[in-house]
mmCIF file of C-alpha atoms (C1' of nucleotides) in Angstrom:
data_model
loop_
_atom_site.group_PDB
_atom_site.id
_atom_site.type_symbol
_atom_site.label_atom_id
_atom_site.label_comp_id
_atom_site.label_asym_id
_atom_site.label_seq_id
_atom_site.Cartn_x
_atom_site.Cartn_y
_atom_site.Cartn_z
ATOM 1 C CA MET A 12 120.610 166.456 128.739
ATOM 2 C CA ALA A 13 121.300 166.360 132.406
ATOM 3 C CA GLY A 14 118.073 168.274 132.863
ATOM 4 C CA LEU A 15 118.886 169.570 136.267
ATOM 5 C CA LYS A 16 117.601 172.889 137.481
ATOM 6 C CA HIS A 17 118.581 174.905 140.459
ATOM 7 C CA SER A 18 116.266 174.847 143.439
ATOM 8 C CA ARG A 19 116.509 176.752 146.672
ATOM 9 C CA GLN A 20 115.066 173.832 148.585
ATOM 10 C CA ARG A 21 117.637 171.385 147.301
ATOM 11 C CA GLU A 22 120.457 173.786 148.044
ATOM 12 C CA ALA A 23 119.183 174.299 151.570
ATOM 13 C CA ILE A 24 119.057 170.554 152.125
ATOM 14 C CA VAL A 25 122.672 170.091 151.063
ATOM 15 C CA THR A 26 123.755 173.010 153.193
ATOM 16 C CA ASN A 27 121.908 171.650 156.162
ATOM 17 C CA LEU A 28 123.529 168.240 155.812
ATOM 18 C CA ARG A 29 126.990 169.743 155.358
ATOM 19 C CA MET A 30 126.685 171.877 158.450
ATOM 20 C CA ARG A 31 125.408 169.360 160.945
ATOM 21 C CA LYS A 32 127.668 166.616 162.188
ATOM 22 C CA ASP A 33 124.975 164.160 163.083
ATOM 23 C CA HIS A 34 123.335 161.812 160.599
ATOM 24 C CA PRO A 35 119.684 162.756 160.330
ATOM 25 C CA THR A 36 116.764 160.875 158.837
ATOM 26 C CA ALA A 37 114.557 162.387 156.165
ATOM 27 C CA SER A 38 111.996 163.552 158.677
ATOM 28 C CA MET A 39 114.677 165.218 160.808
ATOM 29 C CA VAL A 40 115.820 167.138 157.743
ATOM 30 C CA TYR A 41 112.205 167.965 156.998
ATOM 31 C CA THR A 42 111.729 169.425 160.478
ATOM 32 C CA ASP A 43 114.760 171.656 159.949
ATOM 33 C CA MET A 44 113.762 172.727 156.460
ATOM 34 C CA ARG A 45 110.330 173.684 157.720
ATOM 35 C CA LYS A 46 111.927 176.599 159.605
ATOM 36 C CA GLU A 47 113.321 178.061 156.415
ATOM 37 C CA PHE A 48 110.561 176.948 154.038
ATOM 38 C CA PRO A 49 107.358 176.692 156.067
ATOM 39 C CA ASN A 50 105.555 175.056 153.158
ATOM 40 C CA ILE A 51 108.161 172.599 152.033
ATOM 41 C CA SER A 52 106.695 169.131 151.710
ATOM 42 C CA LEU A 53 108.059 165.856 152.949
ATOM 43 C CA GLY A 54 107.908 164.563 149.391
ATOM 44 C CA THR A 55 110.283 167.254 148.251
ATOM 45 C CA VAL A 56 112.719 166.342 150.986
ATOM 46 C CA TYR A 57 112.598 162.680 150.012
ATOM 47 C CA ARG A 58 112.949 163.456 146.319
ATOM 48 C CA ASN A 59 115.961 165.664 146.913
ATOM 49 C CA LEU A 60 117.700 163.383 149.358
ATOM 50 C CA SER A 61 117.329 160.584 146.896
ATOM 51 C CA LEU A 62 118.532 162.705 143.989
ATOM 52 C CA LEU A 63 121.494 164.087 145.918
ATOM 53 C CA ALA A 64 122.539 160.617 146.979
ATOM 54 C CA ASP A 65 122.370 159.477 143.362
ATOM 55 C CA LEU A 66 124.491 162.444 142.345
ATOM 56 C CA GLY A 67 126.991 161.503 145.019
ATOM 57 C CA GLN A 68 126.674 164.821 146.807
ATOM 58 C CA ILE A 69 125.475 163.227 150.007
ATOM 59 C CA ARG A 70 125.564 159.701 151.343
ATOM 60 C CA LYS A 71 122.747 157.452 152.422
ATOM 61 C CA ILE A 72 123.357 155.367 155.531
ATOM 62 C CA THR A 73 121.284 152.247 155.977
ATOM 63 C CA THR A 74 121.086 151.303 159.616
ATOM 64 C CA GLY A 75 118.285 148.789 159.886
ATOM 65 C CA THR A 76 116.641 150.746 162.677
ATOM 66 C CA GLY A 77 113.599 151.974 160.810
ATOM 67 C CA ALA A 78 114.533 154.892 158.606
ATOM 68 C CA GLU A 79 117.459 155.716 156.380
ATOM 69 C CA HIS A 80 119.984 158.248 157.615
ATOM 70 C CA TYR A 81 121.897 160.770 155.539
ATOM 71 C CA ASP A 82 125.400 162.134 155.712
ATOM 72 C CA GLY A 83 126.640 165.373 154.202
ATOM 73 C CA ASP A 84 130.240 164.194 154.512
ATOM 74 C CA ILE A 85 131.024 162.130 151.452
ATOM 75 C CA HIS A 86 134.640 161.550 152.373
ATOM 76 C CA PRO A 87 134.913 157.738 152.671
ATOM 77 C CA HIS A 88 134.460 156.682 156.264
ATOM 78 C CA ASN A 89 132.632 154.091 158.332
ATOM 79 C CA HIS A 90 129.873 154.316 160.899
ATOM 80 C CA PHE A 91 128.894 152.972 164.250
ATOM 81 C CA ILE A 92 125.227 152.305 164.910
ATOM 82 C CA CYS A 93 123.912 152.101 168.442
ATOM 83 C CA LYS A 94 121.481 149.220 168.840
ATOM 84 C CA CYS A 95 120.082 150.994 171.841
ATOM 85 C CA CYS A 96 119.302 154.551 170.725
ATOM 86 C CA GLY A 97 119.790 154.177 166.975
ATOM 87 C CA LYS A 98 122.315 156.996 166.818
ATOM 88 C CA VAL A 99 124.869 156.950 163.999
ATOM 89 C CA THR A 100 128.444 158.002 164.772
ATOM 90 C CA ASP A 101 131.480 158.474 162.549
ATOM 91 C CA MET A 102 134.358 156.087 163.053
ATOM 92 C CA ASN A 103 137.981 157.072 162.724
ATOM 93 C CA ASP A 104 139.695 156.036 159.535
ATOM 94 C CA PHE A 105 141.947 153.244 160.610
ATOM 95 C CA ILE A 106 141.277 151.093 157.598
ATOM 96 C CA ASP A 107 141.476 151.690 153.889
ATOM 97 C CA ASN A 108 138.114 150.677 152.483
ATOM 98 C CA SER A 109 139.244 150.943 148.887
ATOM 99 C CA LYS A 110 141.882 148.315 149.580
ATOM 100 C CA ILE A 111 139.239 145.955 150.903
ATOM 101 C CA ARG A 112 137.082 146.702 147.909
ATOM 102 C CA ASP A 113 139.894 145.917 145.465
ATOM 103 C CA LEU A 114 140.688 142.759 147.328
ATOM 104 C CA ALA A 115 137.063 141.686 147.041
ATOM 105 C CA SER A 116 136.730 142.682 143.408
ATOM 106 C CA GLY A 117 139.346 140.152 142.453
ATOM 107 C CA GLN A 118 137.261 137.244 143.579
ATOM 108 C CA PHE A 119 133.811 138.429 142.664
ATOM 109 C CA ASP A 120 131.800 137.972 139.509
ATOM 110 C CA GLY A 121 130.319 141.439 139.128
ATOM 111 C CA ARG A 122 131.269 145.060 139.634
ATOM 112 C CA ILE A 123 131.923 146.274 143.161
ATOM 113 C CA ASP A 124 131.522 150.027 143.395
ATOM 114 C CA GLU A 125 131.968 150.578 147.069
ATOM 115 C CA CYS A 126 132.213 148.910 150.396
ATOM 116 C CA ASN A 127 131.746 150.109 153.894
ATOM 117 C CA ILE A 128 132.062 148.689 157.337
ATOM 118 C CA GLN A 129 129.200 148.978 159.765
ATOM 119 C CA PHE A 130 129.890 148.662 163.459
ATOM 120 C CA TYR A 131 127.058 147.726 165.776
ATOM 121 C CA GLY A 132 126.948 147.911 169.527
ATOM 122 C CA VAL A 133 126.022 150.229 172.372
ATOM 123 C CA CYS A 134 127.282 153.789 172.438
ATOM 124 C CA GLY A 135 128.986 155.408 175.403
ATOM 125 C CA GLU A 136 125.904 157.300 176.533
ATOM 126 C CA CYS A 137 123.633 154.274 176.460
ATOM 127 C CA LEU A 138 126.227 152.233 178.354
ATOM 128 C CA LYS A 139 126.043 154.704 181.226
ATOM 129 C CA LYS A 140 122.264 154.559 181.307
ATOM 130 C CA GLU A 141 122.403 150.762 181.381
ATOM 131 C CA GLU A 142 124.889 150.591 184.228
ATOM 132 C CA GLY A 143 123.488 153.451 186.214
ATOM 133 C CA PRO A 144 119.739 153.038 186.908
ATOM 134 C CA ALA A 145 119.106 149.282 186.754
ATOM 135 C CA ALA A 146 121.599 146.975 188.379
ATOM 136 C CA THR A 147 119.567 143.772 188.608
ATOM 137 C CA SER A 148 117.564 142.003 185.968
ATOM 138 C CA MET B 28 112.744 132.286 182.919
ATOM 139 C CA ALA B 29 113.508 132.129 179.249
ATOM 140 C CA GLY B 30 109.834 131.362 178.721
ATOM 141 C CA LEU B 31 110.235 129.935 175.297
ATOM 142 C CA LYS B 32 107.868 127.362 173.893
ATOM 143 C CA HIS B 33 108.228 125.176 170.883
ATOM 144 C CA SER B 34 106.271 126.139 167.792
ATOM 145 C CA ARG B 35 106.007 124.283 164.513
ATOM 146 C CA GLN B 36 105.854 127.538 162.618
ATOM 147 C CA ARG B 37 109.054 128.869 164.108
ATOM 148 C CA GLU B 38 110.833 125.604 163.477
ATOM 149 C CA ALA B 39 109.700 125.589 159.859
ATOM 150 C CA ILE B 40 110.991 129.128 159.408
ATOM 151 C CA VAL B 41 114.443 128.225 160.713
ATOM 152 C CA THR B 42 114.525 125.123 158.562
ATOM 153 C CA ASN B 43 113.513 127.084 155.518
ATOM 154 C CA LEU B 44 116.240 129.647 156.085
ATOM 155 C CA ARG B 45 118.869 126.985 156.687
ATOM 156 C CA MET B 46 118.008 125.120 153.512
ATOM 157 C CA ARG B 47 117.922 127.939 151.036
ATOM 158 C CA LYS B 48 121.111 129.659 150.034
ATOM 159 C CA ASP B 49 119.567 132.950 149.049
ATOM 160 C CA HIS B 50 118.739 135.696 151.509
ATOM 161 C CA PRO B 51 114.983 136.174 151.509
ATOM 162 C CA THR B 52 112.858 138.991 152.871
ATOM 163 C CA ALA B 53 110.070 138.400 155.365
ATOM 164 C CA SER B 54 107.446 138.248 152.657
ATOM 165 C CA MET B 55 109.467 135.729 150.657
ATOM 166 C CA VAL B 56 109.617 133.503 153.724
ATOM 167 C CA TYR B 57 105.905 134.076 154.216
ATOM 168 C CA THR B 58 105.166 132.896 150.676
ATOM 169 C CA ASP B 59 107.122 129.729 151.309
ATOM 170 C CA MET B 60 105.567 129.080 154.706
ATOM 171 C CA ARG B 61 102.128 129.456 153.211
ATOM 172 C CA LYS B 62 102.657 126.172 151.347
ATOM 173 C CA GLU B 63 103.197 124.282 154.573
ATOM 174 C CA PHE B 64 100.881 126.323 156.796
ATOM 175 C CA PRO B 65 98.139 127.762 154.586
ATOM 176 C CA ASN B 66 96.872 129.938 157.425
ATOM 177 C CA ILE B 67 100.115 131.269 158.781
ATOM 178 C CA SER B 68 100.027 135.011 159.114
ATOM 179 C CA LEU B 69 102.583 137.550 158.062
ATOM 180 C CA GLY B 70 102.667 138.811 161.636
ATOM 181 C CA THR B 71 103.799 135.403 162.835
ATOM 182 C CA VAL B 72 106.593 135.379 160.293
ATOM 183 C CA TYR B 73 107.757 138.811 161.368
ATOM 184 C CA ARG B 74 107.542 137.936 165.051
ATOM 185 C CA ASN B 75 109.575 134.771 164.581
ATOM 186 C CA LEU B 76 112.185 136.276 162.308
ATOM 187 C CA SER B 77 112.702 139.023 164.832
ATOM 188 C CA LEU B 78 112.861 136.577 167.741
ATOM 189 C CA LEU B 79 115.224 134.228 165.952
ATOM 190 C CA ALA B 80 117.532 137.060 165.062
ATOM 191 C CA ASP B 81 117.559 138.170 168.697
ATOM 192 C CA LEU B 82 118.383 134.618 169.759
ATOM 193 C CA GLY B 83 121.216 134.610 167.262
ATOM 194 C CA GLN B 84 119.840 131.630 165.359
ATOM 195 C CA ILE B 85 119.514 133.589 162.138
ATOM 196 C CA ARG B 86 120.957 136.845 160.921
ATOM 197 C CA LYS B 87 119.241 139.971 159.742
ATOM 198 C CA ILE B 88 120.766 141.699 156.724
ATOM 199 C CA THR B 89 120.027 145.351 156.214
ATOM 200 C CA THR B 90 120.414 146.301 152.599
ATOM 201 C CA GLY B 91 118.729 149.652 152.155
ATOM 202 C CA THR B 92 116.659 148.416 149.237
ATOM 203 C CA GLY B 93 113.282 148.400 150.912
ATOM 204 C CA ALA B 94 112.948 145.361 153.120
ATOM 205 C CA GLU B 95 115.216 143.516 155.498
ATOM 206 C CA HIS B 96 116.723 140.241 154.353
ATOM 207 C CA TYR B 97 117.446 137.195 156.488
ATOM 208 C CA ASP B 98 120.226 134.653 156.477
ATOM 209 C CA GLY B 99 120.094 131.177 157.968
ATOM 210 C CA ASP B 100 123.881 130.977 157.918
ATOM 211 C CA ILE B 101 125.156 132.609 161.088
ATOM 212 C CA HIS B 102 128.803 131.844 160.385
ATOM 213 C CA PRO B 103 130.443 135.303 160.199
ATOM 214 C CA HIS B 104 130.651 136.442 156.603
ATOM 215 C CA ASN B 105 130.032 139.506 154.488
ATOM 216 C CA HIS B 106 127.550 140.304 151.749
ATOM 217 C CA PHE B 107 127.337 141.890 148.365
ATOM 218 C CA ILE B 108 124.203 143.847 147.522
ATOM 219 C CA CYS B 109 123.281 144.491 143.909
ATOM 220 C CA LYS B 110 122.094 148.068 143.408
ATOM 221 C CA CYS B 111 120.327 146.902 140.295
ATOM 222 C CA CYS B 112 118.232 143.888 141.331
ATOM 223 C CA GLY B 113 118.605 144.063 145.084
ATOM 224 C CA LYS B 114 119.917 140.526 145.347
ATOM 225 C CA VAL B 115 122.142 139.660 148.300
ATOM 226 C CA THR B 116 125.129 137.378 147.725
ATOM 227 C CA ASP B 117 127.633 135.838 150.115
ATOM 228 C CA MET B 118 131.218 137.012 149.832
ATOM 229 C CA ASN B 119 134.209 134.801 150.394
ATOM 230 C CA ASP B 120 135.967 135.182 153.710
ATOM 231 C CA PHE B 121 139.154 136.939 152.838
ATOM 232 C CA ILE B 122 139.093 139.225 155.825
ATOM 233 C CA ASP B 123 138.826 138.626 159.534
ATOM 234 C CA ASN B 124 135.987 140.804 160.744
ATOM 235 C CA SER B 125 136.721 140.205 164.398
ATOM 236 C CA LYS B 126 140.175 141.680 163.907
ATOM 237 C CA ILE B 127 138.656 144.816 162.452
ATOM 238 C CA ARG B 128 136.206 144.949 165.308
ATOM 239 C CA ASP B 129 138.950 144.708 167.907
ATOM 240 C CA LEU B 130 140.953 147.338 166.131
ATOM 241 C CA ALA B 131 137.955 149.647 166.180
ATOM 242 C CA SER B 132 137.085 148.913 169.809
ATOM 243 C CA GLY B 133 140.396 150.322 170.902
ATOM 244 C CA GLN B 134 139.567 153.783 169.685
ATOM 245 C CA PHE B 135 135.870 153.947 170.361
ATOM 246 C CA ASP B 136 133.973 155.164 173.389
ATOM 247 C CA GLY B 137 131.326 152.470 173.676
ATOM 248 C CA ARG B 138 130.911 148.745 173.194
ATOM 249 C CA ILE B 139 131.275 147.310 169.699
ATOM 250 C CA ASP B 140 129.538 143.960 169.422
ATOM 251 C CA GLU B 141 129.962 143.208 165.785
ATOM 252 C CA CYS B 142 130.999 144.617 162.487
ATOM 253 C CA ASN B 143 130.368 143.622 158.946
ATOM 254 C CA ILE B 144 131.389 144.784 155.561
ATOM 255 C CA GLN B 145 128.780 145.540 152.935
ATOM 256 C CA PHE B 146 129.766 145.556 149.293
ATOM 257 C CA TYR B 147 127.619 147.449 146.821
ATOM 258 C CA GLY B 148 127.678 147.282 143.056
ATOM 259 C CA VAL B 149 126.134 145.466 140.133
ATOM 260 C CA CYS B 150 126.023 141.670 140.085
ATOM 261 C CA GLY B 151 127.188 139.533 137.181
ATOM 262 C CA GLU B 152 123.709 138.897 135.853
ATOM 263 C CA CYS B 153 122.676 142.543 135.851
ATOM 264 C CA LEU B 154 125.938 143.506 134.145
ATOM 265 C CA LYS B 155 125.039 141.253 131.234
ATOM 266 C CA LYS B 156 121.560 142.738 130.961
ATOM 267 C CA GLU B 157 123.050 146.225 130.949
ATOM 268 C CA GLU B 158 125.564 145.501 128.227
ATOM 269 C CA GLY B 159 123.359 143.286 126.122
ATOM 270 C CA PRO B 160 119.970 144.858 125.270
ATOM 271 C CA ALA B 161 120.483 148.615 125.404
ATOM 272 C CA ALA B 162 123.628 150.049 123.868
ATOM 273 C CA THR B 163 122.583 153.675 123.546
ATOM 274 C CA SER B 164 120.927 155.929 126.053
ATOM 275 C "C1'" DA C 27 96.206 125.341 184.395
ATOM 276 C "C1'" DT C 28 99.326 128.524 182.765
ATOM 277 C "C1'" DT C 29 101.391 131.083 179.383
ATOM 278 C "C1'" DA C 30 103.719 131.443 174.974
ATOM 279 C "C1'" DT C 31 102.212 131.614 170.244
ATOM 280 C "C1'" DT C 32 99.038 132.144 166.611
ATOM 281 C "C1'" DG C 33 95.796 134.315 163.118
ATOM 282 C "C1'" DC C 34 93.446 138.164 161.955
ATOM 283 C "C1'" DA C 35 92.978 142.843 161.366
ATOM 284 C "C1'" DA C 36 93.999 147.362 162.277
ATOM 285 C "C1'" DA C 37 97.488 150.691 162.903
ATOM 286 C "C1'" DA C 38 101.916 152.866 162.596
ATOM 287 C "C1'" DG C 39 105.851 154.420 160.165
ATOM 288 C "C1'" DT C 40 108.549 155.234 156.026
ATOM 289 C "C1'" DT C 41 108.881 156.216 151.306
ATOM 290 C "C1'" DT C 42 106.848 156.812 146.730
ATOM 291 C "C1'" DT C 43 103.868 158.861 143.383
ATOM 292 C "C1'" DG C 44 100.132 161.471 140.537
ATOM 293 C "C1'" DC C 45 98.858 165.818 139.416
ATOM 294 C "C1'" DA C 46 98.173 170.702 139.027
ATOM 295 C "C1'" DT C 47 100.910 174.737 139.915
ATOM 296 C "C1'" DG C 48 105.155 177.334 140.202
ATOM 297 C "C1'" DC C 49 109.829 178.423 139.214
ATOM 298 C "C1'" DC C 50 114.182 178.271 136.549
ATOM 299 C "C1'" DG C 51 116.697 178.859 132.286
ATOM 300 C "C1'" DC D 21 107.694 179.091 126.397
ATOM 301 C "C1'" DG D 22 109.481 174.208 127.904
ATOM 302 C "C1'" DG D 23 110.430 171.414 131.445
ATOM 303 C "C1'" DC D 24 112.229 170.476 136.026
ATOM 304 C "C1'" DA D 25 110.781 171.056 140.844
ATOM 305 C "C1'" DT D 26 107.298 171.868 144.254
ATOM 306 C "C1'" DG D 27 103.265 171.210 147.430
ATOM 307 C "C1'" DC D 28 99.604 168.523 148.546
ATOM 308 C "C1'" DA D 29 97.388 164.354 149.126
ATOM 309 C "C1'" DA D 30 96.741 159.706 148.346
ATOM 310 C "C1'" DA D 31 98.771 155.368 147.921
ATOM 311 C "C1'" DA D 32 102.171 151.732 148.417
ATOM 312 C "C1'" DC D 33 105.015 149.104 151.409
ATOM 313 C "C1'" DT D 34 107.101 147.234 155.349
ATOM 314 C "C1'" DT D 35 106.671 146.263 160.035
ATOM 315 C "C1'" DT D 36 104.354 146.394 164.517
ATOM 316 C "C1'" DT D 37 100.637 145.555 167.662
ATOM 317 C "C1'" DG D 38 96.036 144.494 170.214
ATOM 318 C "C1'" DC D 39 93.174 140.823 171.087
ATOM 319 C "C1'" DA D 40 90.681 136.564 171.344
ATOM 320 C "C1'" DA D 41 91.587 131.789 170.222
ATOM 321 C "C1'" DT D 42 94.964 127.968 170.149
ATOM 322 C "C1'" DA D 43 98.706 125.137 171.270
ATOM 323 C "C1'" DA D 44 102.578 123.705 174.192
ATOM 324 C "C1'" DT D 45 104.447 122.406 178.798
#
DNA sequence: ATTATTGCAAAAGTTTTGCATGCCG
DNA sequence: CGGCATGCAAAACTTTTGCAATAAT
């Protein structure tokens, strides 16, 4: 039924995402995979990332800065997105998302599966670059 | 300095966004604009949406379902995104986003400008379609 | 007159897809 | 074998951009 077969490529993609602590885009994963599977295609990477996200084994992070990012850590947590360099950073858990979700479910006509908080701003590194070089404008 | 000139097209785009209560994509706005300005180009729509969002006169909503959506209502509020039909719906304000932002700022190395909560799930209409027609699978 | 803005078209970037082949069970 | 997954390439989409013409101040 499930019709799911093992594949070395898919396994390598999950492993790669689990090991790294950044939040790469599909093409960043592709670049990495290329070292292990010189002939792997970008299509395969996209197909697997999409499948894995559907299976809930990885998480897709939509940033609005061009491409989707992916996260191998599926533990519920929120992200910060730098408007300057586009980098995605994990935020500490200081809020219980499931509580917010339940609160919202009560007053919504539909099924709410998940909720997450996106923080936007300028990361520490980019702040330094801004302050350092150019003082005037 | 600001170097900003009036343009009938840009004005019409803002007006369109303010009037409608849905959250259209660039091409949806383009379709509408086409009625008023038969020769308006998609590039102009994109340029103005981007400019208006930068000016803070409209809001860009990143959904992860293909294209960006835009909102003429800049009053701080959160959105629900239907995984099924991609529709974007306003959520009631039952949470103070600025409080969450301040809370997060305290423990983050960088500047947090804004935060918003995205809710994902299946909207009321799609739920009906799911339950109604197909029972088996 | 000066310069922002437009329309048009081409280009860039991301993601999807068709198809023959290969690999897993 | 039967069917899912792959590699390759083409296509589909969304968004950006160069440039000459146009419109606003």
